[in-house]
Amino acid sequence: MAAPTKKNPPFVSPPVSTETVQPAVPSTRAHVYITTPLYYVNAEPHLGSAYTIIICDTIARFHRQRGAETFFLTGTDEHGDKIAQAAEAAGESPKAYADRISDAFRHTWEACGLEYDRFIRTTDADHVRTVREILQQVHDAGDIYFSKYGGLYCTGCERFYTEKELVEGKCPDHRTTPDWIEEENYFFRMSKYQERLVAVLNEDPDLVRPERYRNEVLAMLREPLEDLCISRPKARLTWGIELPFDDRFVTYVWFDALINYVTAVRELGPERFAALWPAANHFIAKDILKPHAVFWPTMLMAAGLPLFQHLNVHGYWTVNGEKMSKSLGNVVRPLEMKARYGMDAFRYVLLRESVFGLDADFREDAMVTRINADLANNLGNLVSRTLSMQQRYFGGVVQPLADPRPEDDDLRATFAAAAAEVEEHVGELMLARALEAIWRAADHANKYIVETAPFTLAKDPAALPRVGTILHNLLETLRVTAQLAAPFIPETAQRIRELLRLPEGALAVPGPQWGDAFPAGHVVAPPVALFPRIE
Ligand code: ME8
């Protein structure tokens, strides 16, 4: 199988000079397929699951804004020991329990305004069918065999461990002693694909990105790859997808869950599958690197399917320097954050305060500082000052854009440069840098107000045409800021668009030229406070 041919720019970009003024070249792609992990239904949505889905929502909006056919998938992972045990502890049947928690995920994401195209559940009939078909196909091709196996099994991880992987005889994640389990099972000939996987990772350096995670995968592959046990005897576990070729067994949860990424687009029909699947961008955190970077590509090879385009791996969030956990009582819940600060503020802070691929620490005090500085002061002031002057001096009516002065050209150039930076940084998943570029431009617009001093000029009736031009330029800065920030803070961008009284769809990329967005006589709304200062 050939490696995906479409290459993106390298993940780590050279520093971009903000002086260079480049036209915004939209990084348009015809098709984009974006996936979050399917979250286990043994916990409710929290900061970590919210972070991945917010990144995905941002990237999906970015491509949709540029006219790409975008398919964005999320959902829940519902089979396996872990869920069966959680259901038992809750005194419910696995299905009733999974229904309840899966609903909680869906309701949370909907309330957060996340715009995915499908919420898939591994208990969905089409998914069960796809898993069974792929199992049968791989079995028929001879890549699944029956064998006896004895090993150290961690129930928390739902996997066997080698002695070497254990820390002082215990699971490195759960700190529990694994059980010795001996049983007959079905195995996937993963070892057969080891060399091919190494070759693909070498040929396509961005298949797994950022690079640190690709290196981690290559390091794993320096050891011989073992075959993967892909069944569980029903005597031990019944909550799973029955093997199509032996009804005494159910499917190992990872061999089931990963296939969801194929199920969802296969259901769209062969044409859309052919267009979307090679454009698949999976987003995960580093905790599930091995299943996604080793099990998944080898499974695809065995099933005769092309590989995904990118596996995008981000770091882990801690809260005030500590691991987030129920027992520590420090779980950050997205709906609480939304109620306290607003969804856009929460999105903004997560995306601005983390570097994709690296770990990050969440602190509510830092969040408040960030909201006040960037949203209330910088952006909020720009909006309210511009609209209040437009109201005060011209009753909201936009004035012609007359002879540009050097400071007007500088302002426009800053926004053109910010637009170019956004294209580049989002393509490389450097979302914080993209936001930095937008806010640098907004900052320039605030300085432009101070330097051109329209509030002083307005005292002289002869200077009113110049005041009109300054404000027209400022309205353009609001429009372009809303356009560039729309994927990140979608509600705020739409509110700014409404204040500017621009039609729906006015924030698409590419948009009108500077000066063309506001026709003569256009009236904008009076100011509002977008982000009240938090004390
Ligand atoms: O692993 N920081 O599900 P899961 C950042 N069902 N991201 C975090 C995080 C944190 N502290 N905690 C969780 C599973 N995440 C499998 C996936 S996919 C076919 C099956 C996010 O509920 C992050 O995306 O344990 C991580 O990879 C995922 O939640 C793990 O979710």
PDB file of N, CA, C and O and ligand atoms in Angstrom, residues 37-40 46 48-49 51-52 77 254 257-258 260-261 283-288 292 314-317 324, ligand 1:
ATOM      1  N   PRO A  37     -11.278  11.246  19.617  1.00  0.00           N
ATOM      2  CA  PRO A  37     -11.387   9.862  20.094  1.00  0.00           C
ATOM      3  C   PRO A  37     -12.853   9.601  20.444  1.00  0.00           C
ATOM      4  O   PRO A  37     -13.618  10.536  20.679  1.00  0.00           O
ATOM      5  N   LEU A  38     -13.242   8.352  20.491  1.00  0.00           N
ATOM      6  CA  LEU A  38     -14.573   8.035  21.024  1.00  0.00           C
ATOM      7  C   LEU A  38     -14.381   7.890  22.522  1.00  0.00           C
ATOM      8  O   LEU A  38     -13.674   6.995  22.983  1.00  0.00           O
ATOM      9  N   TYR A  39     -15.000   8.773  23.269  1.00  0.00           N
ATOM     10  CA  TYR A  39     -14.746   8.792  24.709  1.00  0.00           C
ATOM     11  C   TYR A  39     -15.422   7.620  25.398  1.00  0.00           C
ATOM     12  O   TYR A  39     -16.547   7.241  25.052  1.00  0.00           O
ATOM     13  N   TYR A  40     -14.722   7.051  26.367  1.00  0.00           N
ATOM     14  CA  TYR A  40     -15.306   5.977  27.173  1.00  0.00           C
ATOM     15  C   TYR A  40     -16.464   6.525  27.980  1.00  0.00           C
ATOM     16  O   TYR A  40     -16.375   7.648  28.509  1.00  0.00           O
ATOM     17  N   HIS A  46     -15.051  16.228  30.535  1.00  0.00           N
ATOM     18  CA  HIS A  46     -14.234  17.095  31.388  1.00  0.00           C
ATOM     19  C   HIS A  46     -13.291  17.914  30.516  1.00  0.00           C
ATOM     20  O   HIS A  46     -13.355  17.827  29.272  1.00  0.00           O
ATOM     21  N   GLY A  48     -10.284  17.548  29.609  1.00  0.00           N
ATOM     22  CA  GLY A  48      -9.485  16.812  28.625  1.00  0.00           C
ATOM     23  C   GLY A  48     -10.282  16.465  27.384  1.00  0.00           C
ATOM     24  O   GLY A  48      -9.865  16.757  26.252  1.00  0.00           O
ATOM     25  N   SER A  49     -11.451  15.854  27.573  1.00  0.00           N
ATOM     26  CA  SER A  49     -12.262  15.487  26.402  1.00  0.00           C
ATOM     27  C   SER A  49     -12.743  16.752  25.695  1.00  0.00           C
ATOM     28  O   SER A  49     -12.846  16.792  24.460  1.00  0.00           O
ATOM     29  N   TYR A  51     -11.126  19.585  25.487  1.00  0.00           N
ATOM     30  CA  TYR A  51     -10.007  20.178  24.751  1.00  0.00           C
ATOM     31  C   TYR A  51      -9.897  19.570  23.351  1.00  0.00           C
ATOM     32  O   TYR A  51      -9.830  20.291  22.352  1.00  0.00           O
ATOM     33  N   THR A  52      -9.902  18.244  23.270  1.00  0.00           N
ATOM     34  CA  THR A  52      -9.755  17.608  21.953  1.00  0.00           C
ATOM     35  C   THR A  52     -10.915  17.996  21.037  1.00  0.00           C
ATOM     36  O   THR A  52     -10.702  18.331  19.865  1.00  0.00           O
ATOM     37  N   ASP A  77     -17.332   5.349  23.173  1.00  0.00           N
ATOM     38  CA  ASP A  77     -16.765   4.000  23.124  1.00  0.00           C
ATOM     39  C   ASP A  77     -17.428   3.234  24.263  1.00  0.00           C
ATOM     40  O   ASP A  77     -17.258   3.592  25.429  1.00  0.00           O
ATOM     41  N   TRP A 254     -10.540  -2.333  21.533  1.00  0.00           N
ATOM     42  CA  TRP A 254      -9.812  -1.444  20.611  1.00  0.00           C
ATOM     43  C   TRP A 254     -10.017  -1.844  19.149  1.00  0.00           C
ATOM     44  O   TRP A 254     -10.093  -0.997  18.272  1.00  0.00           O
ATOM     45  N   ALA A 257     -13.449  -0.294  18.583  1.00  0.00           N
ATOM     46  CA  ALA A 257     -13.612   1.169  18.616  1.00  0.00           C
ATOM     47  C   ALA A 257     -12.903   1.892  17.471  1.00  0.00           C
ATOM     48  O   ALA A 257     -13.454   2.826  16.881  1.00  0.00           O
ATOM     49  N   LEU A 258     -11.683   1.474  17.142  1.00  0.00           N
ATOM     50  CA  LEU A 258     -10.935   2.205  16.104  1.00  0.00           C
ATOM     51  C   LEU A 258     -11.670   2.210  14.762  1.00  0.00           C
ATOM     52  O   LEU A 258     -11.615   3.177  14.009  1.00  0.00           O
ATOM     53  N   ASN A 260     -14.585   2.666  14.138  1.00  0.00           N
ATOM     54  CA  ASN A 260     -15.639   3.686  14.011  1.00  0.00           C
ATOM     55  C   ASN A 260     -15.287   4.748  12.978  1.00  0.00           C
ATOM     56  O   ASN A 260     -16.154   5.304  12.319  1.00  0.00           O
ATOM     57  N   TYR A 261     -13.984   5.046  12.889  1.00  0.00           N
ATOM     58  CA  TYR A 261     -13.554   6.108  11.979  1.00  0.00           C
ATOM     59  C   TYR A 261     -13.898   5.744  10.524  1.00  0.00           C
ATOM     60  O   TYR A 261     -14.150   6.632   9.717  1.00  0.00           O
ATOM     61  N   PHE A 283      -7.551  13.236  15.846  1.00  0.00           N
ATOM     62  CA  PHE A 283      -6.992  14.016  16.957  1.00  0.00           C
ATOM     63  C   PHE A 283      -7.128  13.199  18.231  1.00  0.00           C
ATOM     64  O   PHE A 283      -8.224  12.729  18.545  1.00  0.00           O
ATOM     65  N   ILE A 284      -6.025  13.056  18.938  1.00  0.00           N
ATOM     66  CA  ILE A 284      -6.014  12.298  20.191  1.00  0.00           C
ATOM     67  C   ILE A 284      -5.015  12.957  21.137  1.00  0.00           C
ATOM     68  O   ILE A 284      -4.236  13.820  20.725  1.00  0.00           O
ATOM     69  N   ALA A 285      -5.002  12.503  22.402  1.00  0.00           N
ATOM     70  CA  ALA A 285      -3.905  12.893  23.284  1.00  0.00           C
ATOM     71  C   ALA A 285      -2.888  11.758  23.305  1.00  0.00           C
ATOM     72  O   ALA A 285      -3.154  10.655  22.824  1.00  0.00           O
ATOM     73  N   LYS A 286      -1.765  12.048  23.897  1.00  0.00           N
ATOM     74  CA  LYS A 286      -0.645  11.095  23.867  1.00  0.00           C
ATOM     75  C   LYS A 286      -0.938   9.779  24.585  1.00  0.00           C
ATOM     76  O   LYS A 286      -0.257   8.791  24.360  1.00  0.00           O
ATOM     77  N   ASP A 287      -1.981   9.751  25.444  1.00  0.00           N
ATOM     78  CA  ASP A 287      -2.293   8.528  26.196  1.00  0.00           C
ATOM     79  C   ASP A 287      -2.697   7.358  25.305  1.00  0.00           C
ATOM     80  O   ASP A 287      -2.552   6.208  25.709  1.00  0.00           O
ATOM     81  N   ILE A 288      -3.215   7.654  24.117  1.00  0.00           N
ATOM     82  CA  ILE A 288      -3.688   6.554  23.267  1.00  0.00           C
ATOM     83  C   ILE A 288      -2.927   6.532  21.942  1.00  0.00           C
ATOM     84  O   ILE A 288      -3.468   6.207  20.891  1.00  0.00           O
ATOM     85  N   HIS A 292      -3.518   4.045  18.272  1.00  0.00           N
ATOM     86  CA  HIS A 292      -3.779   4.803  17.044  1.00  0.00           C
ATOM     87  C   HIS A 292      -2.631   4.763  16.045  1.00  0.00           C
ATOM     88  O   HIS A 292      -2.852   4.872  14.846  1.00  0.00           O
ATOM     89  N   HIS A 314      -1.956  15.523  20.781  1.00  0.00           N
ATOM     90  CA  HIS A 314      -1.704  16.644  21.696  1.00  0.00           C
ATOM     91  C   HIS A 314      -1.300  16.145  23.076  1.00  0.00           C
ATOM     92  O   HIS A 314      -1.364  14.950  23.372  1.00  0.00           O
ATOM     93  N   GLY A 315      -0.897  17.090  23.917  1.00  0.00           N
ATOM     94  CA  GLY A 315      -0.405  16.748  25.252  1.00  0.00           C
ATOM     95  C   GLY A 315      -1.537  16.613  26.257  1.00  0.00           C
ATOM     96  O   GLY A 315      -2.714  16.589  25.908  1.00  0.00           O
ATOM     97  N   TYR A 316      -1.154  16.536  27.505  1.00  0.00           N
ATOM     98  CA  TYR A 316      -2.101  16.310  28.587  1.00  0.00           C
ATOM     99  C   TYR A 316      -2.264  17.564  29.438  1.00  0.00           C
ATOM    100  O   TYR A 316      -1.295  18.261  29.722  1.00  0.00           O
ATOM    101  N   TRP A 317      -3.485  17.829  29.850  1.00  0.00           N
ATOM    102  CA  TRP A 317      -3.750  18.952  30.761  1.00  0.00           C
ATOM    103  C   TRP A 317      -3.684  18.482  32.207  1.00  0.00           C
ATOM    104  O   TRP A 317      -4.230  17.419  32.551  1.00  0.00           O
ATOM    105  N   MET A 324      -5.817  15.578  36.862  1.00  0.00           N
ATOM    106  CA  MET A 324      -7.240  15.783  37.144  1.00  0.00           C
ATOM    107  C   MET A 324      -7.849  14.451  37.572  1.00  0.00           C
ATOM    108  O   MET A 324      -7.644  13.441  36.929  1.00  0.00           O
TER     109      MET A 324
HETATM  110  O1  ME8 B   1      -9.069   6.388  25.389  1.00  0.00           O
HETATM  111  N1  ME8 B   1      -5.637  16.206  28.794  1.00  0.00           N
HETATM  112  O2  ME8 B   1     -11.228   7.123  25.710  1.00  0.00           O
HETATM  113  P1  ME8 B   1     -11.050   8.176  26.900  1.00  0.00           P
HETATM  114  C1  ME8 B   1      -5.859  16.185  27.479  1.00  0.00           C
HETATM  115  N2  ME8 B   1     -12.167   5.126  24.327  1.00  0.00           N
HETATM  116  N3  ME8 B   1      -6.706  15.346  26.870  1.00  0.00           N
HETATM  117  C2  ME8 B   1      -7.349  14.457  27.632  1.00  0.00           C
HETATM  118  C3  ME8 B   1      -7.164  14.402  29.035  1.00  0.00           C
HETATM  119  C4  ME8 B   1      -6.253  15.343  29.616  1.00  0.00           C
HETATM  120  N4  ME8 B   1      -6.018  15.400  30.917  1.00  0.00           N
HETATM  121  N5  ME8 B   1      -7.948  13.425  29.525  1.00  0.00           N
HETATM  122  C5  ME8 B   1      -8.606  12.892  28.468  1.00  0.00           C
HETATM  123  C6  ME8 B   1     -10.263   6.335  25.161  1.00  0.00           C
HETATM  124  N6  ME8 B   1      -8.261  13.513  27.328  1.00  0.00           N
HETATM  125  C7  ME8 B   1     -10.796   5.388  24.098  1.00  0.00           C
HETATM  126  C8  ME8 B   1     -10.565   6.010  22.743  1.00  0.00           C
HETATM  127  S1  ME8 B   1     -10.793   5.998  20.091  1.00  0.00           S
HETATM  128  C9  ME8 B   1     -11.211   4.895  18.920  1.00  0.00           C
HETATM  129  C10 ME8 B   1     -11.036   5.161  21.594  1.00  0.00           C
HETATM  130  C11 ME8 B   1      -8.837  13.245  26.001  1.00  0.00           C
HETATM  131  O3  ME8 B   1     -12.421   8.529  27.324  1.00  0.00           O
HETATM  132  C12 ME8 B   1      -7.787  12.975  24.957  1.00  0.00           C
HETATM  133  O4  ME8 B   1      -8.341  13.178  23.694  1.00  0.00           O
HETATM  134  O5  ME8 B   1     -10.106   7.672  27.909  1.00  0.00           O
HETATM  135  C13 ME8 B   1      -7.529  11.494  25.177  1.00  0.00           C
HETATM  136  O6  ME8 B   1      -6.841  10.889  24.110  1.00  0.00           O
HETATM  137  C14 ME8 B   1      -8.941  11.008  25.322  1.00  0.00           C
HETATM  138  O7  ME8 B   1      -9.595  12.060  26.075  1.00  0.00           O
HETATM  139  C15 ME8 B   1      -9.082   9.680  26.040  1.00  0.00           C
HETATM  140  O8  ME8 B   1     -10.461   9.449  26.179  1.00  0.00           O
END
